[in-house]
Amino acid sequence: MLFIFNPLAWSLSEAALSDTPSMFFGVLLAWLCFRARNGDVAFLIACIVASVAIGIRQPNVALLPLLAFPVVYRFYVGNGMTWRMLTLGAQLFLVATLAWFVLAVMVRSRGFADYLEAVNKQWTTAVSVYDITNVGKPWILNIPYRVERFLLGYFFICHWAGIDAKTPFMLLLALPWLFGFSLYVTSFNIRDPKYKFDGLWLGSIIYTILAIHFLPRYVLPQLPAFGIAVCDTNLVIPCWDNQTHSFYEAITPEAPPIGYWSMGELHAAYNTGQTLLVSDRCTRFDEIESAMGLVEVAEFSGDSPLWAKTPRIRLYKTINP
């Protein structure tokens, strides 16, 4: 919601710039890559979307590491990804790239040489003159200062306050985001795949910081990841069955439940020290109890027609390792 109602996204949607389409395909790519940890179709579509995102705006090449997430994740947690699937994904990426590249060269320019000249002109006049190689001495001080200034502006000031002034009042406006993000950083768990993906998505902004001059619209594809990091309150991983979902949502509405698709993901969350809630109606109850151990924490019952099929349900939690 913070992202949807951000005034910068609305104002740029009325301008003839590539930033809003870039934002759409960047966010779509991130969503597909996270879904691809459990599905081949999502991975193949993500390969196409990644190419389109780069075609719309070349700096989106920084988002390519997101494609590696489902591959590495399935190698360690799932059953891996076949070479056939990786090859097919690479082929789809190449075909999609050739499609927009040929159109850019043949339709929107006067040939390959003219296209390269336009790209080189854009690079030399608007990009390379601001990259990190032009940072003044002493580098050991100015490079960290550049990173800090851009990160603070991209994520904490410009999007929410409207300007890049580091005044006490502007910092006060950004204080909730600073507080929320600091909580995310302190709770960061490298063993949790959700945190790994968020970190990878947020880390893709480093390319923009080092290679491009400061404009707040450049961070639009990474902004949802920042919003997720600031607002993430998912401290418990419940089993994904309807009864557990309803019970837990009623008890703790401030921390909505989330679910994982495979036992491999449930084990990964359990091994990070997170708690799993499960009802005795879960189809994986016996498997979870055998692998992780369960302790009963509550019992629900009722006499209304809603309870006719299941008059009593018990809620359990896992025994943390």
Short mmCIF file of C-alpha atoms in Angstrom, two decimals:
data_model
loop_
_atom_site.label_atom_id
_atom_site.label_comp_id
_atom_site.label_asym_id
_atom_site.label_seq_id
_atom_site.Cartn_x
_atom_site.Cartn_y
_atom_site.Cartn_z
CA MET A 1 0.00 0.00 0.00
CA LEU A 2 2.87 2.35 0.76
CA PHE A 3 4.19 1.73 -2.73
CA ILE A 4 0.85 2.08 -4.53
CA PHE A 5 0.10 5.45 -2.94
CA ASN A 6 3.61 6.81 -3.31
CA PRO A 7 3.30 10.22 -5.07
CA LEU A 8 6.46 9.66 -7.09
CA ALA A 9 4.96 6.61 -8.82
CA TRP A 10 1.81 8.55 -9.67
CA SER A 11 3.63 11.62 -10.98
CA LEU A 12 5.99 9.59 -13.17
CA SER A 13 3.07 7.63 -14.63
CA GLU A 14 1.97 10.86 -16.32
CA ALA A 15 5.38 11.50 -17.90
CA ALA A 16 6.72 10.10 -21.17
CA LEU A 17 9.51 8.20 -19.40
CA SER A 18 10.39 4.54 -19.16
CA ASP A 19 10.49 4.52 -15.36
CA THR A 20 6.91 3.40 -14.69
CA PRO A 21 7.00 0.48 -17.18
CA SER A 22 10.44 -0.35 -15.79
CA MET A 23 8.96 -0.39 -12.30
CA PHE A 24 6.13 -2.71 -13.39
CA PHE A 25 8.37 -5.28 -15.06
CA GLY A 26 10.95 -5.07 -12.27
CA VAL A 27 8.36 -5.87 -9.61
CA LEU A 28 6.80 -8.57 -11.82
CA LEU A 29 10.24 -10.13 -12.27
CA ALA A 30 10.82 -10.20 -8.50
CA TRP A 31 7.44 -11.81 -7.87
CA LEU A 32 8.00 -14.47 -10.54
CA CYS A 33 11.52 -15.26 -9.28
CA PHE A 34 10.22 -15.82 -5.75
CA ARG A 35 7.40 -18.02 -7.05
CA ALA A 36 9.88 -19.91 -9.22
CA ARG A 37 11.39 -21.57 -6.16
CA ASN A 38 8.49 -24.03 -6.47
CA GLY A 39 7.54 -23.89 -10.14
CA ASP A 40 9.18 -24.26 -13.54
CA VAL A 41 6.57 -22.18 -15.37
CA ALA A 42 7.22 -19.16 -13.17
CA PHE A 43 10.96 -19.47 -13.84
CA LEU A 44 10.48 -19.59 -17.62
CA ILE A 45 8.18 -16.56 -17.58
CA ALA A 46 10.67 -14.75 -15.34
CA CYS A 47 13.39 -15.24 -17.97
CA ILE A 48 11.21 -13.51 -20.56
CA VAL A 49 10.18 -10.71 -18.20
CA ALA A 50 13.83 -10.10 -17.24
CA SER A 51 14.70 -9.51 -20.89
CA VAL A 52 11.74 -7.17 -21.40
CA ALA A 53 12.65 -5.22 -18.23
CA ILE A 54 16.20 -4.69 -19.52
CA GLY A 55 14.88 -3.71 -22.94
CA ILE A 56 12.66 -1.04 -21.41
CA ARG A 57 15.44 0.34 -19.24
CA GLN A 58 19.01 -0.99 -19.46
CA PRO A 59 19.93 -0.42 -15.76
CA ASN A 60 17.47 -3.19 -14.94
CA VAL A 61 20.34 -5.53 -15.76
CA ALA A 62 21.05 -5.14 -12.03
CA LEU A 63 17.95 -7.28 -11.37
CA LEU A 64 19.38 -10.31 -13.18
CA PRO A 65 20.72 -11.87 -9.94
CA LEU A 66 17.07 -12.40 -8.96
CA LEU A 67 16.94 -15.13 -11.63
CA ALA A 68 19.68 -16.98 -9.78
CA PHE A 69 17.64 -17.14 -6.57
CA PRO A 70 15.23 -19.96 -7.55
CA VAL A 71 18.08 -21.92 -9.14
CA VAL A 72 20.26 -21.81 -6.03
CA TYR A 73 17.31 -22.25 -3.69
CA ARG A 74 16.06 -25.37 -5.43
CA PHE A 75 19.57 -26.78 -5.51
CA TYR A 76 19.89 -26.59 -1.71
CA VAL A 77 16.27 -27.01 -0.54
CA GLY A 78 14.28 -28.71 -3.29
CA ASN A 79 15.07 -31.29 -5.91
CA GLY A 80 17.21 -28.94 -7.97
CA MET A 81 16.56 -27.57 -11.44
CA THR A 82 17.33 -29.66 -14.49
CA TRP A 83 19.80 -28.58 -17.14
CA ARG A 84 16.96 -28.80 -19.63
CA MET A 85 14.98 -26.19 -17.69
CA LEU A 86 18.02 -23.91 -17.35
CA THR A 87 18.77 -24.21 -21.06
CA LEU A 88 15.16 -23.50 -21.99
CA GLY A 89 15.14 -20.43 -19.72
CA ALA A 90 18.35 -19.14 -21.32
CA GLN A 91 16.87 -19.68 -24.78
CA LEU A 92 13.69 -17.77 -23.89
CA PHE A 93 15.79 -14.92 -22.50
CA LEU A 94 17.85 -14.81 -25.71
CA VAL A 95 14.82 -14.92 -28.01
CA ALA A 96 13.05 -12.16 -26.07
CA THR A 97 16.22 -10.06 -26.10
CA LEU A 98 16.65 -10.46 -29.84
CA ALA A 99 13.00 -9.49 -30.36
CA TRP A 100 13.24 -6.11 -28.62
CA PHE A 101 16.82 -5.50 -29.79
CA VAL A 102 15.93 -5.98 -33.47
CA LEU A 103 12.93 -3.68 -33.09
CA ALA A 104 15.09 -1.04 -31.38
CA VAL A 105 17.71 -1.22 -34.12
CA MET A 106 15.57 -1.60 -37.23
CA VAL A 107 12.42 0.32 -36.31
CA ARG A 108 13.48 3.07 -33.90
CA SER A 109 16.89 3.88 -35.42
CA ARG A 110 18.64 3.93 -38.79
CA GLY A 111 20.55 0.70 -38.28
CA PHE A 112 22.96 -0.94 -35.86
CA ALA A 113 25.61 1.79 -36.04
CA ASP A 114 23.05 4.51 -35.34
CA TYR A 115 21.70 2.56 -32.34
CA LEU A 116 25.17 2.06 -30.88
CA GLU A 117 25.94 5.75 -31.38
CA ALA A 118 22.78 6.73 -29.46
CA VAL A 119 23.59 4.32 -26.63
CA ASN A 120 27.20 5.54 -26.46
CA LYS A 121 26.06 9.17 -26.42
CA GLN A 122 23.69 8.46 -23.56
CA TRP A 123 26.42 6.61 -21.66
CA THR A 124 29.12 9.25 -22.07
CA THR A 125 26.93 12.30 -21.40
CA ALA A 126 24.48 11.10 -18.75
CA VAL A 127 25.99 8.05 -17.05
CA SER A 128 29.76 7.68 -17.04
CA VAL A 129 30.38 11.29 -16.02
CA TYR A 130 28.65 10.55 -12.72
CA ASP A 131 29.92 7.01 -12.02
CA ILE A 132 32.09 6.04 -9.11
CA THR A 133 35.35 6.46 -11.05
CA ASN A 134 34.74 10.21 -11.00
CA VAL A 135 34.50 10.40 -7.22
CA GLY A 136 37.07 12.84 -5.91
CA LYS A 137 39.85 12.00 -3.52
CA PRO A 138 40.14 10.78 -0.83
CA TRP A 139 38.24 7.75 -2.19
CA ILE A 140 38.33 5.93 1.13
CA LEU A 141 36.03 8.61 2.53
CA ASN A 142 34.06 9.75 -0.51
CA ILE A 143 32.92 6.32 -1.76
CA PRO A 144 31.23 5.35 1.56
CA TYR A 145 29.79 8.87 1.69
CA ARG A 146 28.33 8.45 -1.80
CA VAL A 147 26.77 5.10 -0.87
CA GLU A 148 25.33 6.49 2.36
CA ARG A 149 23.98 9.63 0.66
CA PHE A 150 22.32 7.72 -2.17
CA LEU A 151 20.84 5.01 0.08
CA LEU A 152 19.47 7.61 2.48
CA GLY A 153 18.02 9.61 -0.39
CA TYR A 154 16.65 6.69 -2.39
CA PHE A 155 14.94 4.84 0.44
CA PHE A 156 14.37 7.22 3.34
CA ILE A 157 14.06 10.83 2.15
CA CYS A 158 13.07 11.49 -1.46
CA HIS A 159 10.22 9.05 -1.86
CA TRP A 160 8.51 9.92 1.41
CA ALA A 161 9.49 13.56 2.00
CA GLY A 162 9.63 14.75 -1.61
CA ILE A 163 13.07 16.39 -1.45
CA ASP A 164 16.66 15.32 -0.87
CA ALA A 165 17.44 17.82 1.90
CA LYS A 166 19.07 16.18 4.93
CA THR A 167 17.59 18.70 7.36
CA PRO A 168 16.52 17.66 10.87
CA PHE A 169 12.86 18.03 9.86
CA MET A 170 13.27 15.81 6.79
CA LEU A 171 15.10 13.21 8.86
CA LEU A 172 12.24 13.36 11.35
CA LEU A 173 9.78 12.55 8.56
CA ALA A 174 11.94 9.59 7.60
CA LEU A 175 12.30 8.36 11.19
CA PRO A 176 9.56 5.66 10.92
CA TRP A 177 11.29 4.17 7.87
CA LEU A 178 14.68 4.30 9.59
CA PHE A 179 13.22 2.57 12.64
CA GLY A 180 11.40 -0.10 10.63
CA PHE A 181 14.38 -0.84 8.44
CA SER A 182 16.69 -1.05 11.45
CA LEU A 183 14.37 -3.69 12.94
CA TYR A 184 14.56 -5.62 9.67
CA VAL A 185 18.35 -5.45 9.64
CA THR A 186 18.66 -6.59 13.26
CA SER A 187 16.31 -9.54 12.63
CA PHE A 188 17.95 -10.50 9.33
CA ASN A 189 18.55 -14.25 9.13
CA ILE A 190 20.70 -15.46 6.25
CA ARG A 191 19.25 -18.96 6.59
CA ASP A 192 15.72 -17.75 5.88
CA PRO A 193 15.02 -17.78 2.09
CA LYS A 194 12.62 -14.84 2.44
CA TYR A 195 15.36 -12.66 3.90
CA LYS A 196 17.84 -13.85 1.29
CA PHE A 197 15.52 -12.82 -1.51
CA ASP A 198 14.71 -9.44 0.05
CA GLY A 199 18.41 -8.78 0.58
CA LEU A 200 19.22 -9.72 -3.01
CA TRP A 201 16.48 -7.45 -4.31
CA LEU A 202 17.58 -4.54 -2.11
CA GLY A 203 21.23 -5.17 -3.00
CA SER A 204 20.51 -4.70 -6.70
CA ILE A 205 20.39 -0.93 -6.06
CA ILE A 206 24.16 -0.92 -5.53
CA TYR A 207 24.68 -0.87 -9.31
CA THR A 208 22.61 2.32 -9.58
CA ILE A 209 24.48 3.90 -6.69
CA LEU A 210 27.89 3.19 -8.20
CA ALA A 211 27.17 3.76 -11.89
CA ILE A 212 24.45 6.41 -12.22
CA HIS A 213 23.89 9.88 -10.84
CA PHE A 214 21.19 10.46 -8.25
CA LEU A 215 17.56 10.61 -9.35
CA PRO A 216 14.92 9.17 -7.00
CA ARG A 217 12.95 7.56 -9.84
CA TYR A 218 15.85 5.21 -10.53
CA VAL A 219 15.03 3.16 -7.43
CA LEU A 220 11.40 2.44 -8.31
CA PRO A 221 11.98 -1.27 -9.13
CA GLN A 222 13.66 -1.76 -5.73
CA LEU A 223 11.20 0.31 -3.67
CA PRO A 224 8.72 -2.53 -2.96
CA ALA A 225 11.55 -4.58 -1.46
CA PHE A 226 12.27 -1.69 0.90
CA GLY A 227 8.59 -1.46 1.84
CA ILE A 228 8.52 -5.20 2.55
CA ALA A 229 11.61 -4.90 4.73
CA VAL A 230 10.17 -1.98 6.72
CA CYS A 231 6.71 -3.46 7.25
CA ASP A 232 7.53 -7.17 7.57
CA THR A 233 6.03 -8.56 10.80
CA ASN A 234 5.80 -12.22 9.80
CA LEU A 235 7.46 -13.82 12.80
CA VAL A 236 5.62 -17.14 12.66
CA ILE A 237 5.31 -19.62 9.78
CA PRO A 238 2.00 -21.51 9.96
CA CYS A 239 1.11 -24.65 8.05
CA TRP A 240 -1.01 -23.63 5.08
CA ASP A 241 -4.39 -25.15 5.89
CA ASN A 242 -7.61 -23.18 6.21
CA GLN A 243 -8.28 -23.90 9.89
CA THR A 244 -4.83 -22.85 11.08
CA HIS A 245 -4.94 -19.79 8.86
CA SER A 246 -8.30 -18.65 10.28
CA PHE A 247 -7.37 -19.30 13.91
CA TYR A 248 -4.05 -17.58 13.75
CA GLU A 249 -5.39 -14.61 11.81
CA ALA A 250 -8.11 -14.15 14.44
CA ILE A 251 -5.64 -14.34 17.32
CA THR A 252 -2.90 -12.09 15.88
CA PRO A 253 -4.31 -9.92 13.08
CA GLU A 254 -1.24 -7.65 13.21
CA ALA A 255 0.96 -10.48 11.89
CA PRO A 256 -0.92 -12.18 9.04
CA PRO A 257 0.05 -15.82 8.43
CA ILE A 258 2.09 -16.94 5.49
CA GLY A 259 2.55 -20.39 4.07
CA TYR A 260 5.09 -22.48 2.21
CA TRP A 261 4.40 -24.94 -0.56
CA SER A 262 6.80 -27.74 0.27
CA MET A 263 8.10 -29.62 3.30
CA GLY A 264 11.56 -28.49 2.27
CA GLU A 265 10.55 -24.87 2.83
CA LEU A 266 8.89 -25.70 6.13
CA HIS A 267 12.07 -27.42 7.29
CA ALA A 268 14.16 -24.44 6.17
CA ALA A 269 11.97 -22.05 8.19
CA TYR A 270 12.04 -24.40 11.19
CA ASN A 271 15.83 -24.64 11.09
CA THR A 272 16.12 -20.84 11.29
CA GLY A 273 14.42 -20.93 14.70
CA GLN A 274 10.98 -19.80 13.55
CA THR A 275 7.84 -21.32 15.02
CA LEU A 276 5.38 -23.36 12.96
CA LEU A 277 1.70 -23.41 13.90
CA VAL A 278 -0.38 -26.33 12.71
CA SER A 279 -3.85 -27.69 13.47
CA ASP A 280 -4.72 -31.36 13.73
CA ARG A 281 -6.67 -30.92 10.48
CA CYS A 282 -3.50 -30.31 8.48
CA THR A 283 -2.85 -33.04 5.93
CA ARG A 284 0.86 -33.03 6.87
CA PHE A 285 0.26 -33.23 10.61
CA ASP A 286 1.84 -36.68 11.15
CA GLU A 287 4.84 -35.85 9.00
CA ILE A 288 5.47 -32.57 10.82
CA GLU A 289 5.00 -34.15 14.24
CA SER A 290 7.48 -36.91 13.39
CA ALA A 291 10.11 -34.56 11.95
CA MET A 292 9.87 -31.56 14.27
CA GLY A 293 7.79 -32.46 17.31
CA LEU A 294 4.54 -30.71 18.26
CA VAL A 295 3.09 -29.28 21.47
CA GLU A 296 -0.62 -28.51 21.88
CA VAL A 297 -1.25 -24.84 22.65
CA ALA A 298 -5.02 -24.38 22.21
CA GLU A 299 -8.30 -26.13 21.52
CA PHE A 300 -11.30 -24.75 19.63
CA SER A 301 -14.86 -26.11 19.65
CA GLY A 302 -18.39 -24.94 18.96
CA ASP A 303 -22.03 -25.99 18.70
CA SER A 304 -23.11 -23.84 15.75
CA PRO A 305 -23.73 -25.31 12.27
CA LEU A 306 -20.31 -24.00 11.24
CA TRP A 307 -18.75 -26.65 13.50
CA ALA A 308 -20.98 -29.51 12.30
CA LYS A 309 -18.27 -31.32 10.30
CA THR A 310 -15.46 -30.69 12.78
CA PRO A 311 -16.77 -30.02 16.29
CA ARG A 312 -13.28 -29.73 17.85
CA ILE A 313 -9.92 -28.59 16.45
CA ARG A 314 -6.59 -28.50 18.28
CA LEU A 315 -3.79 -26.08 17.55
CA TYR A 316 -0.13 -27.10 17.94
CA LYS A 317 3.24 -25.45 17.67
CA THR A 318 6.61 -26.95 16.80
CA ILE A 319 9.35 -27.51 19.33
CA ASN A 320 12.16 -25.17 18.30
CA PRO A 321 15.55 -26.82 17.71
#
